[in-house]
Short mmCIF file of C-alpha atoms and ligand atoms in Angstrom, two decimals:
data_model
loop_
_atom_site.label_atom_id
_atom_site.label_comp_id
_atom_site.label_asym_id
_atom_site.label_seq_id
_atom_site.Cartn_x
_atom_site.Cartn_y
_atom_site.Cartn_z
CA LEU A 1 19.81 -20.01 0.97
CA GLU A 2 17.26 -22.02 2.82
CA LEU A 3 14.98 -19.54 3.17
CA GLU A 4 15.24 -18.65 -0.27
CA ASN A 5 14.55 -21.91 -1.69
CA ASP A 6 11.32 -22.33 1.00
CA LEU A 7 10.22 -18.90 -0.71
CA ARG A 8 10.65 -20.36 -4.49
CA ALA A 9 8.37 -23.33 -2.70
CA ALA A 10 6.16 -21.22 -1.58
CA LEU A 11 5.41 -18.92 -4.30
CA GLU A 12 5.43 -21.71 -6.23
CA ASN A 13 2.74 -23.95 -4.54
CA HIS A 14 0.53 -21.04 -3.68
CA ASP A 15 1.05 -20.90 0.52
CA LEU A 16 1.52 -17.25 0.40
CA ARG A 17 -1.26 -15.14 1.78
CA LEU A 18 -2.45 -11.70 2.21
CA HIS A 19 -3.41 -9.75 4.73
CA TYR A 20 -6.20 -6.83 4.51
CA GLN A 21 -5.79 -3.23 6.44
CA PRO A 22 -9.06 -1.68 5.85
CA THR A 23 -8.82 2.34 4.71
CA VAL A 24 -11.48 4.62 6.62
CA ASP A 25 -12.64 7.65 4.67
CA LEU A 26 -12.67 9.79 7.56
CA ASP A 27 -15.50 12.24 6.48
CA THR A 28 -17.99 9.39 6.57
CA SER A 29 -16.14 6.78 8.56
CA GLU A 30 -16.83 4.01 5.64
CA VAL A 31 -14.28 1.23 4.88
CA VAL A 32 -13.35 2.19 1.43
CA GLY A 33 -10.89 -0.17 0.66
CA PHE A 34 -7.98 -1.98 1.68
CA GLU A 35 -4.02 -2.09 1.75
CA ALA A 36 -2.85 -6.11 0.48
CA LEU A 37 0.25 -6.66 2.95
CA VAL A 38 1.74 -10.27 1.95
CA ARG A 39 2.35 -12.88 4.50
CA TRP A 40 4.07 -16.50 4.83
CA PRO A 41 2.58 -18.95 7.15
CA HIS A 42 6.13 -20.95 6.78
CA PRO A 43 5.62 -24.80 7.92
CA THR A 44 8.15 -24.90 10.69
CA ARG A 45 9.81 -21.71 11.50
CA GLY A 46 5.37 -20.00 11.80
CA MET A 47 4.47 -16.53 9.83
CA ILE A 48 7.04 -14.86 8.58
CA ASN A 49 6.87 -11.25 8.39
CA PRO A 50 7.58 -9.80 5.34
CA LEU A 51 10.53 -7.47 6.34
CA ASP A 52 12.01 -10.57 7.11
CA PHE A 53 11.22 -12.00 3.45
CA ILE A 54 10.79 -8.97 0.86
CA PRO A 55 14.20 -8.37 1.19
CA ILE A 56 15.24 -11.68 0.17
CA ALA A 57 12.91 -11.80 -2.86
CA GLU A 58 14.12 -8.27 -4.16
CA ALA A 59 17.82 -9.28 -4.22
CA THR A 60 16.62 -12.64 -6.14
CA GLY A 61 14.48 -11.00 -8.43
CA MET A 62 11.90 -13.29 -6.82
CA ILE A 63 10.07 -10.43 -6.00
CA VAL A 64 8.58 -9.76 -9.71
CA PRO A 65 6.59 -13.13 -9.87
CA LEU A 66 5.91 -12.61 -6.09
CA GLY A 67 4.41 -9.66 -6.70
CA ARG A 68 2.79 -10.33 -9.76
CA TRP A 69 0.58 -13.14 -7.11
CA VAL A 70 0.06 -10.25 -4.87
CA LEU A 71 -1.00 -7.82 -7.55
CA HIS A 72 -3.64 -10.68 -9.23
CA GLU A 73 -5.02 -11.98 -5.78
CA ALA A 74 -5.99 -8.25 -4.55
CA CYS A 75 -7.38 -7.49 -7.50
CA ARG A 76 -9.38 -10.69 -7.76
CA GLN A 77 -10.05 -10.49 -3.95
CA ALA A 78 -11.28 -6.91 -4.57
CA VAL A 79 -13.38 -7.70 -7.66
CA GLU A 80 -15.17 -10.00 -5.32
CA TRP A 81 -15.98 -8.33 -2.11
CA SER A 82 -17.07 -5.96 -4.38
CA ALA A 83 -19.87 -7.91 -5.80
CA ALA A 84 -20.93 -9.32 -2.70
CA ALA A 85 -21.49 -5.93 -1.52
CA GLY A 86 -24.23 -5.21 -4.71
CA GLY A 87 -20.81 -3.23 -6.37
CA ARG A 88 -19.77 -1.20 -3.99
CA PRO A 89 -16.61 0.19 -4.78
CA LEU A 90 -13.52 -1.36 -3.14
CA LYS A 91 -10.00 0.67 -3.10
CA MET A 92 -7.38 -1.86 -3.50
CA SER A 93 -3.98 -0.59 -2.63
CA VAL A 94 -0.76 -3.08 -3.11
CA ASN A 95 2.86 -1.96 -2.95
CA VAL A 96 4.92 -2.36 -5.11
CA SER A 97 9.06 -3.28 -4.96
CA VAL A 98 11.37 -0.47 -7.07
CA ARG A 99 12.59 -4.04 -8.41
CA GLN A 100 9.27 -4.30 -9.63
CA PHE A 101 8.60 -0.85 -10.86
CA ASP A 102 11.85 -1.16 -12.98
CA GLN A 103 10.91 -3.71 -14.88
CA PRO A 104 10.31 -2.32 -18.65
CA ASP A 105 6.70 -4.60 -18.95
CA PHE A 106 5.68 -3.56 -15.70
CA ALA A 107 2.58 -1.88 -16.86
CA GLU A 108 2.13 -4.35 -18.98
CA THR A 109 1.68 -6.95 -16.34
CA VAL A 110 -0.35 -4.37 -14.60
CA ALA A 111 -2.64 -4.24 -17.56
CA ALA A 112 -3.14 -8.08 -17.94
CA VAL A 113 -3.98 -8.80 -14.18
CA LEU A 114 -6.27 -5.72 -14.47
CA ALA A 115 -7.89 -7.45 -17.45
CA GLU A 116 -7.82 -11.18 -15.93
CA THR A 117 -9.45 -9.94 -12.56
CA GLY A 118 -11.88 -7.93 -14.17
CA MET A 119 -10.89 -5.06 -11.66
CA PRO A 120 -11.59 -1.44 -12.99
CA ALA A 121 -8.27 0.59 -13.12
CA ASP A 122 -9.59 3.59 -11.20
CA ARG A 123 -10.01 0.91 -7.91
CA LEU A 124 -6.47 -0.65 -7.98
CA CYS A 125 -3.86 2.05 -6.06
CA LEU A 126 0.09 1.31 -6.25
CA GLU A 127 2.01 2.06 -3.34
CA MET A 128 5.86 3.49 -3.67
CA THR A 129 8.27 4.65 -1.74
CA GLU A 130 9.86 8.14 -2.37
CA SER A 131 13.16 6.07 -2.57
CA VAL A 132 11.36 5.05 -6.29
CA LEU A 133 9.47 8.03 -7.60
CA MET A 134 12.63 10.45 -5.98
CA THR A 135 14.92 8.95 -9.04
CA ASP A 136 13.46 12.18 -11.32
CA THR A 137 14.82 10.31 -14.52
CA GLU A 138 13.24 9.90 -17.54
CA ALA A 139 13.05 5.88 -17.43
CA ASN A 140 10.88 6.49 -14.21
CA LEU A 141 8.86 9.43 -15.01
CA GLU A 142 7.60 7.95 -18.34
CA GLN A 143 6.91 4.35 -16.30
CA LEU A 144 4.75 6.46 -14.02
CA VAL A 145 3.07 8.21 -16.81
CA ARG A 146 2.38 4.32 -18.73
CA LEU A 147 1.01 3.51 -15.30
CA LYS A 148 -1.16 6.54 -14.76
CA ALA A 149 -2.55 5.96 -18.92
CA LEU A 150 -4.08 2.65 -17.28
CA GLY A 151 -6.29 4.90 -14.96
CA LEU A 152 -4.91 3.60 -11.62
CA THR A 153 -3.78 5.25 -9.03
CA LEU A 154 -0.52 5.87 -7.49
CA ALA A 155 0.49 6.69 -4.02
CA ILE A 156 3.55 7.79 -2.30
CA ASP A 157 4.03 5.57 0.87
CA ASP A 158 6.10 6.39 4.33
CA PHE A 159 5.73 9.83 2.60
CA GLY A 160 8.07 12.61 4.55
CA THR A 161 10.86 9.80 5.67
CA GLY A 162 12.63 10.25 2.06
CA TYR A 163 14.25 12.94 0.44
CA SER A 164 13.69 16.29 1.83
CA SER A 165 12.83 17.41 -1.82
CA LEU A 166 9.57 18.11 -3.25
CA ALA A 167 10.13 19.23 -6.99
CA TYR A 168 8.97 15.84 -8.18
CA LEU A 169 5.72 16.36 -6.65
CA ARG A 170 4.94 18.78 -9.13
CA ARG A 171 6.86 16.59 -12.15
CA PHE A 172 5.64 12.98 -11.42
CA PRO A 173 1.69 12.15 -11.77
CA VAL A 174 1.13 11.36 -8.49
CA ASP A 175 -2.24 10.95 -6.72
CA THR A 176 -2.31 10.28 -2.94
CA LEU A 177 -0.05 11.06 -0.34
CA LYS A 178 0.49 8.45 2.20
CA ILE A 179 1.59 10.41 5.48
CA ASP A 180 3.91 7.98 7.61
CA ARG A 181 3.11 6.71 11.18
CA SER A 182 5.79 7.98 12.67
CA PHE A 183 4.43 11.81 12.16
CA VAL A 184 0.82 9.77 13.62
CA GLU A 185 2.80 8.59 16.51
CA ARG A 186 3.14 12.17 18.05
CA LEU A 187 -0.17 13.72 17.31
CA GLY A 188 -2.69 14.42 19.96
CA GLY A 189 0.83 14.83 22.44
CA VAL A 190 1.89 17.91 23.86
CA LEU A 191 4.63 18.67 21.25
CA THR A 192 3.08 21.14 18.56
CA GLY A 193 5.80 20.92 16.68
CA ASP A 194 5.05 17.51 15.96
CA THR A 195 1.41 18.54 15.22
CA ALA A 196 2.66 21.29 12.69
CA LEU A 197 4.51 18.61 10.28
CA THR A 198 1.51 16.45 9.81
CA ASP A 199 -0.75 19.36 9.60
CA THR A 200 1.84 20.81 7.08
CA ILE A 201 2.16 17.46 4.71
CA VAL A 202 -2.17 17.50 4.84
CA ARG A 203 -1.99 20.93 3.58
CA LEU A 204 0.57 20.43 0.96
CA GLY A 205 -1.28 17.10 -0.49
CA LYS A 206 -4.88 19.26 -0.43
CA SER A 207 -2.72 22.64 -2.31
CA LEU A 208 -1.31 20.00 -4.97
CA GLY A 209 -5.06 18.24 -5.01
CA MET A 210 -3.72 14.94 -4.34
CA ALA A 211 -5.60 12.35 -1.71
CA THR A 212 -3.79 12.08 1.98
CA VAL A 213 -3.95 9.11 3.80
CA ALA A 214 -2.67 8.77 7.25
CA GLU A 215 -0.77 5.59 8.35
CA GLY A 216 -0.68 3.99 11.72
CA ILE A 217 -4.03 5.61 13.71
CA GLU A 218 -3.52 3.62 17.24
CA GLU A 219 -5.70 6.50 19.82
CA PHE A 220 -9.00 8.50 18.89
CA GLY A 221 -6.51 11.31 19.99
CA GLN A 222 -4.75 10.87 16.36
CA LEU A 223 -8.41 10.64 14.62
CA ALA A 224 -9.69 13.80 16.04
CA ALA A 225 -6.31 15.33 15.06
CA LEU A 226 -6.39 14.66 11.90
CA ARG A 227 -10.26 15.13 11.20
CA GLU A 228 -9.55 18.84 12.33
CA MET A 229 -6.71 18.89 9.69
CA GLY A 230 -8.79 17.80 7.07
CA CYS A 231 -6.78 14.80 6.43
CA GLY A 232 -9.00 12.28 3.73
CA PHE A 233 -8.46 8.63 5.21
CA ALA A 234 -6.57 6.78 7.51
CA GLN A 235 -5.31 3.43 8.26
CA GLY A 236 -4.32 2.05 11.85
CA TYR A 237 -4.71 -0.26 14.42
CA TYR A 238 -7.17 2.21 15.88
CA PHE A 239 -9.48 0.87 13.30
CA SER A 240 -8.07 -2.62 12.25
CA ARG A 241 -5.23 -4.61 12.13
CA PRO A 242 -4.46 -6.40 9.32
CA VAL A 243 -6.49 -9.16 8.94
CA PRO A 244 -7.04 -12.33 6.95
CA ALA A 245 -9.44 -11.99 3.93
CA ALA A 246 -12.52 -13.56 5.23
CA GLU A 247 -12.56 -11.50 8.27
CA ALA A 248 -11.83 -8.26 5.81
CA GLY A 249 -14.53 -9.42 3.39
CA ARG A 250 -16.97 -8.98 6.78
CA LEU A 251 -15.31 -5.66 7.77
CA PHE A 252 -16.01 -4.51 4.24
CA LEU A 253 -19.65 -5.57 4.46
CA GLU A 254 -20.24 -3.68 7.61
CA GLY A 255 -18.23 -1.21 7.36
CA ALA A 256 -20.69 0.36 5.29
O1 G B 301 2.77 -5.83 7.12
P1 G B 301 3.65 -5.14 8.05
O2 G B 301 3.63 -4.16 8.41
O3 G B 301 4.54 -6.26 8.26
O4 G B 301 4.52 -4.95 6.35
C1 G B 301 5.77 -4.81 6.72
C2 G B 301 6.03 -4.16 4.69
O5 G B 301 6.35 -4.50 3.92
C3 G B 301 5.90 -2.71 4.95
O6 G B 301 6.54 -1.58 4.39
C4 G B 301 4.96 -3.28 3.19
O7 G B 301 5.01 -2.25 2.57
C5 G B 301 6.07 -4.30 2.72
N1 G B 301 5.04 -5.22 2.32
C6 G B 301 4.02 -5.80 2.37
N2 G B 301 3.08 -6.41 1.22
C7 G B 301 4.54 -6.13 0.68
C8 G B 301 3.80 -7.05 -0.98
O8 G B 301 3.12 -6.87 -1.44
N3 G B 301 5.14 -5.61 -1.53
C9 G B 301 5.82 -5.12 -1.09
N4 G B 301 6.65 -4.71 -2.27
N5 G B 301 5.94 -5.06 0.15
C10 G B 301 5.25 -5.71 1.06
O1 G B 302 5.43 0.61 4.84
P1 G B 302 3.83 0.53 4.86
O2 G B 302 3.34 1.84 4.98
O3 G B 302 3.72 -0.72 3.35
O4 G B 302 3.98 -0.68 6.29
C1 G B 302 2.77 -1.15 6.95
C2 G B 302 3.40 -1.98 8.04
O5 G B 302 2.68 -1.03 8.90
C3 G B 302 2.14 -3.38 8.05
O6 G B 302 3.41 -3.76 8.48
C4 G B 302 1.01 -2.95 8.87
O7 G B 302 0.97 -3.86 10.12
C5 G B 302 1.80 -1.82 10.26
N1 G B 302 0.77 -0.90 10.69
C6 G B 302 -0.23 -1.19 9.98
N2 G B 302 -1.41 0.24 10.91
C7 G B 302 -0.26 0.58 12.10
C8 G B 302 -0.67 0.94 13.23
O8 G B 302 -1.71 1.35 13.45
N3 G B 302 0.58 0.86 14.34
C9 G B 302 1.80 0.44 13.87
N4 G B 302 2.48 -0.05 14.75
N5 G B 302 2.09 -0.26 13.12
C10 G B 302 1.34 -0.71 12.30
MN1 MN B 303 2.06 0.75 1.88
NA1 NA B 304 3.47 3.09 5.11
#
């Protein structure tokens, strides 16, 4: 409860921060964008990991205002960095919780943030897990259609770790598969079965006309394997950890 009260105060006092992890185009090796990842520098407990406070925010409903703040800050920052780089397009990815997605006015919220920040819709990507998208209900489909109508892109985060039915990929207007790092971890090793799975996901994405982003690249061997498979984009410590805003801005300027 103490942590919950502290989080509410942090949100009200604008004490939360975003870190940014670059997304790299595997054809050009260019930094084409970032994933925004929220951080909480707590006055006495030090930096608190999102895995330790996002669940609290979800359980209490605070994730709704918190998520709106993340979206606004990430878009504002993307517009600023893009302008500083002479208008070079910057794709910003933001994680969205099921609790946010389920808000009847979520699409209106996103539209308002785009208008407030001047962020072009097609440069924003919303990441959702399979569990959000898998719930094959009319309400979910309508929500996705409303979001797509704004012109933004939708990504499935941690792809391959959730439900195994793929039928929803045909039904739902999803643009991007983010290949979970548990698959990438096994690349570059000797177990061919592990490579085959990643290769299959890349092919699946391609055949459905979706972009593929590999997560959690830590070694050159994994990068080489993904390039060979034709995976489009990648993130991971091999390129950069999630970094504070000032450093991310420099990475974007230098990463062209
Ligand atoms: O940054 P880190 O790797 O510690 O993130 C841990 C988890 O927290 C990841 O699953 C990530 O998707 C999630 N996360 C980080 N930032 C946000 C956010 O702004 N909103 C939501 N819903 N989840 C986030
Ligand atoms: O669930 P989501 O994909 O949003 O989670 C992103 C999380 O993955 C963040 O906590 C980020 O710090 C972490 N991450 C990003 N790149 C790497 C990597 O190369 N290795 C590992 N172990 N974690 C990573
Ligand atoms: Mn993510
Ligand atoms: Na992920």
